[in-house]
mmCIF file of C-alpha atoms in Angstrom:
data_model
loop_
_atom_site.group_PDB
_atom_site.id
_atom_site.type_symbol
_atom_site.label_atom_id
_atom_site.label_comp_id
_atom_site.label_asym_id
_atom_site.label_seq_id
_atom_site.Cartn_x
_atom_site.Cartn_y
_atom_site.Cartn_z
ATOM 1 C CA GLY H 1 -3.868 256.694 217.237
ATOM 2 C CA ARG H 2 -1.823 256.696 214.075
ATOM 3 C CA ALA H 3 -3.446 255.876 210.786
ATOM 4 C CA ALA H 4 -2.488 252.564 209.172
ATOM 5 C CA ARG H 5 -1.159 254.347 206.086
ATOM 6 C CA ASP H 6 1.409 256.170 208.239
ATOM 7 C CA LEU H 7 2.851 252.850 209.465
ATOM 8 C CA VAL H 8 3.451 251.423 205.982
ATOM 9 C CA THR H 9 6.598 252.615 204.228
ATOM 10 C CA PRO H 10 6.358 253.339 200.507
ATOM 11 C CA LEU H 11 7.610 250.586 198.202
ATOM 12 C CA SER H 12 10.368 252.831 196.821
ATOM 13 C CA ASP H 13 11.837 253.189 200.331
ATOM 14 C CA ALA H 14 11.723 249.429 200.836
ATOM 15 C CA LEU H 15 13.479 248.808 197.507
ATOM 16 C CA ASP H 16 16.263 251.243 198.416
ATOM 17 C CA THR H 17 17.056 249.304 201.590
ATOM 18 C CA MET H 18 16.702 245.748 200.231
ATOM 19 C CA PRO H 19 19.659 243.602 201.308
ATOM 20 C CA PHE H 20 19.923 241.663 198.027
ATOM 21 C CA ASN H 21 20.793 243.020 194.584
ATOM 22 C CA ARG H 22 21.166 239.740 192.705
ATOM 23 C CA ASN H 23 17.567 238.985 191.855
ATOM 24 C CA ILE H 24 16.449 236.318 189.418
ATOM 25 C CA GLU H 25 15.181 238.456 186.552
ATOM 26 C CA ILE H 26 15.171 238.569 182.775
ATOM 27 C CA GLY H 27 18.532 239.831 181.542
ATOM 28 C CA ARG H 28 20.440 238.786 184.670
ATOM 29 C CA VAL H 29 23.820 237.205 183.902
ATOM 30 C CA ALA H 30 24.539 233.916 185.678
ATOM 31 C CA LEU H 31 27.603 231.683 185.853
ATOM 32 C CA CYS H 32 27.118 227.954 185.431
ATOM 33 C CA ASN H 33 28.905 226.466 188.438
ATOM 34 C CA LEU H 34 28.120 222.750 188.255
ATOM 35 C CA LYS H 35 31.190 220.861 186.980
ATOM 36 C CA ALA H 36 29.099 218.021 185.541
ATOM 37 C CA ASP H 37 27.218 220.475 183.293
ATOM 38 C CA LYS H 38 28.464 220.998 179.725
ATOM 39 C CA ARG H 39 28.009 224.764 180.226
ATOM 40 C CA TYR H 40 30.343 224.813 183.272
ATOM 41 C CA GLY H 41 32.249 228.100 183.606
ATOM 42 C CA LYS H 42 30.159 229.873 180.955
ATOM 43 C CA LEU H 43 28.311 233.136 181.453
ATOM 44 C CA LEU H 44 24.619 232.678 180.681
ATOM 45 C CA VAL H 45 21.810 235.224 180.431
ATOM 46 C CA ILE H 46 18.355 234.510 181.828
ATOM 47 C CA VAL H 47 15.884 235.078 178.969
ATOM 48 C CA ASP H 48 12.764 233.685 180.634
ATOM 49 C CA ILE H 49 11.642 232.402 184.032
ATOM 50 C CA ILE H 50 9.816 229.071 183.921
ATOM 51 C CA ASP H 51 9.038 228.491 187.584
ATOM 52 C CA GLN H 52 10.536 228.951 191.024
ATOM 53 C CA ASN H 53 13.428 226.549 190.321
ATOM 54 C CA ARG H 54 14.105 226.739 186.584
ATOM 55 C CA VAL H 55 14.976 229.420 184.052
ATOM 56 C CA LEU H 56 15.577 229.572 180.308
ATOM 57 C CA VAL H 57 19.150 230.655 179.586
ATOM 58 C CA ASP H 58 21.011 231.615 176.444
ATOM 59 C CA ALA H 59 24.392 233.044 175.467
ATOM 60 C CA PRO H 60 26.489 233.329 172.323
ATOM 61 C CA GLY H 61 27.934 229.884 171.597
ATOM 62 C CA VAL H 62 25.540 228.158 174.027
ATOM 63 C CA LYS H 63 22.323 226.391 173.051
ATOM 64 C CA ARG H 64 19.206 228.001 174.568
ATOM 65 C CA ASP H 65 18.076 225.634 177.270
ATOM 66 C CA VAL H 66 16.262 225.221 180.573
ATOM 67 C CA ILE H 67 18.557 225.093 183.594
ATOM 68 C CA SER H 68 17.931 224.626 187.291
ATOM 69 C CA LEU H 69 18.780 227.591 189.496
ATOM 70 C CA ARG H 70 20.831 225.198 191.618
ATOM 71 C CA ARG H 71 23.308 224.893 188.732
ATOM 72 C CA VAL H 72 23.987 228.624 188.377
ATOM 73 C CA ALA H 73 25.417 231.438 190.457
ATOM 74 C CA ILE H 74 23.752 234.812 189.902
ATOM 75 C CA THR H 75 26.140 237.699 189.176
ATOM 76 C CA ASP H 76 25.779 241.462 189.615
ATOM 77 C CA LEU H 77 25.747 241.934 185.831
ATOM 78 C CA LYS H 78 22.508 242.597 183.972
ATOM 79 C CA VAL H 79 21.698 242.941 180.275
ATOM 80 C CA ASP H 80 18.773 245.041 179.034
ATOM 81 C CA ILE H 81 16.707 242.579 176.954
ATOM 82 C CA GLU H 82 13.081 241.735 176.267
ATOM 83 C CA ARG H 83 11.542 238.509 177.592
ATOM 84 C CA ALA H 84 12.379 235.517 175.326
ATOM 85 C CA CYS H 85 14.309 237.675 172.839
ATOM 86 C CA ASP H 86 16.072 236.025 169.903
ATOM 87 C CA GLY H 87 19.763 235.139 169.840
ATOM 88 C CA ALA H 88 20.809 238.103 167.676
ATOM 89 C CA ALA H 89 19.176 240.639 170.001
ATOM 90 C CA LEU H 90 20.761 238.936 173.013
ATOM 91 C CA GLU H 91 24.211 238.976 171.427
ATOM 92 C CA ALA H 92 23.859 242.675 170.533
ATOM 93 C CA ALA H 93 22.705 243.518 174.063
ATOM 94 C CA MET H 94 25.606 241.566 175.604
ATOM 95 C CA LYS H 95 28.064 243.376 173.342
ATOM 96 C CA SER H 96 26.609 246.813 174.140
ATOM 97 C CA ALA H 97 26.629 246.059 177.886
ATOM 98 C CA ASP H 98 30.257 244.803 177.613
ATOM 99 C CA VAL H 99 29.443 241.740 179.732
ATOM 100 C CA ALA H 100 32.736 239.971 178.947
ATOM 101 C CA GLY H 101 34.794 243.074 179.796
ATOM 102 C CA LYS H 102 32.956 243.770 183.039
ATOM 103 C CA TRP H 103 33.239 240.106 184.045
ATOM 104 C CA ALA H 104 36.990 240.062 183.313
ATOM 105 C CA ALA H 105 37.407 243.237 185.410
ATOM 106 C CA SER H 106 35.426 241.903 188.377
ATOM 107 C CA ALA H 107 37.136 240.212 191.334
ATOM 108 C CA TRP H 108 35.129 237.023 190.713
ATOM 109 C CA GLY H 109 36.149 236.922 187.028
ATOM 110 C CA LYS H 110 39.806 237.584 187.876
ATOM 111 C CA LYS H 111 39.779 234.797 190.469
ATOM 112 C CA ILE H 112 38.414 232.264 187.962
ATOM 113 C CA ALA H 113 40.903 233.411 185.291
ATOM 114 C CA ARG H 114 43.754 233.023 187.804
ATOM 115 C CA GLN H 115 42.560 229.518 188.741
ATOM 116 C CA ASP H 116 42.363 228.520 185.066
ATOM 117 C CA ALA H 117 45.838 229.920 184.370
ATOM 118 C CA ARG H 118 47.321 227.989 187.291
ATOM 119 C CA ALA H 119 45.536 224.783 186.303
ATOM 120 C CA ASN H 120 46.969 224.988 182.775
ATOM 121 C CA LEU H 121 50.615 225.468 183.805
ATOM 122 C CA THR H 122 53.126 222.933 182.538
ATOM 123 C CA ASP H 123 55.529 221.170 184.883
ATOM 124 C CA PHE H 124 58.374 223.513 183.911
ATOM 125 C CA GLU H 125 56.200 226.616 184.408
ATOM 126 C CA ARG H 126 55.259 225.395 187.907
ATOM 127 C CA PHE H 127 58.980 224.930 188.613
ATOM 128 C CA LYS H 128 59.720 228.500 187.458
ATOM 129 C CA VAL H 129 56.961 229.811 189.769
ATOM 130 C CA ALA H 130 58.455 227.878 192.706
ATOM 131 C CA VAL H 131 61.939 229.287 191.999
ATOM 132 C CA ALA H 132 60.558 232.842 191.745
ATOM 133 C CA ARG H 133 58.756 232.399 195.077
ATOM 134 C CA THR H 134 61.953 231.175 196.725
ATOM 135 C CA LYS H 135 63.886 234.195 195.392
ATOM 136 C CA ARG H 136 61.176 236.598 196.506
ATOM 137 C CA SER H 137 61.066 235.012 199.955
ATOM 138 C CA ALA H 138 64.849 235.378 200.287
ATOM 139 C CA LEU H 139 64.651 239.082 199.316
ATOM 140 C CA VAL H 140 61.884 239.712 201.849
ATOM 141 C CA LYS H 141 63.844 237.963 204.625
ATOM 142 C CA LYS H 142 66.949 239.967 203.732
ATOM 143 C CA ALA H 143 64.998 243.249 203.772
ATOM 144 C CA LEU H 144 63.380 242.448 207.127
ATOM 145 C CA ALA H 145 66.724 241.408 208.666
ATOM 146 C CA ALA H 146 68.340 244.716 207.671
#
């Protein structure tokens, strides 16, 4: 028969075919997605893992704190930091990794920015959008009729 070692695939092969890329790890960027939380909508970096359900997060302008993993959504972004690094090192690493720029360029970041822009429209700006949509619709109908 075949030897047991021939049946086991090397770990490197298993890691290449893993279905998930967004692992909970130190340096992983997460988005706080619980509206009741004061950090809602902020990008946070995991600086330490406490247990299976909680992590220590930090970001520039945010107080370092423990947060439940249920309150955050893990992103594809990752910052190269040491475990439990200080705020200055974290800020430098975030700047060098261009976290804000990459987030703004991502589809998820663009969607949230678009939602925020629409939510902050004034009554007159909403009216102008409605008029522009009506004009565009008329042009499309005219082009399709021709």
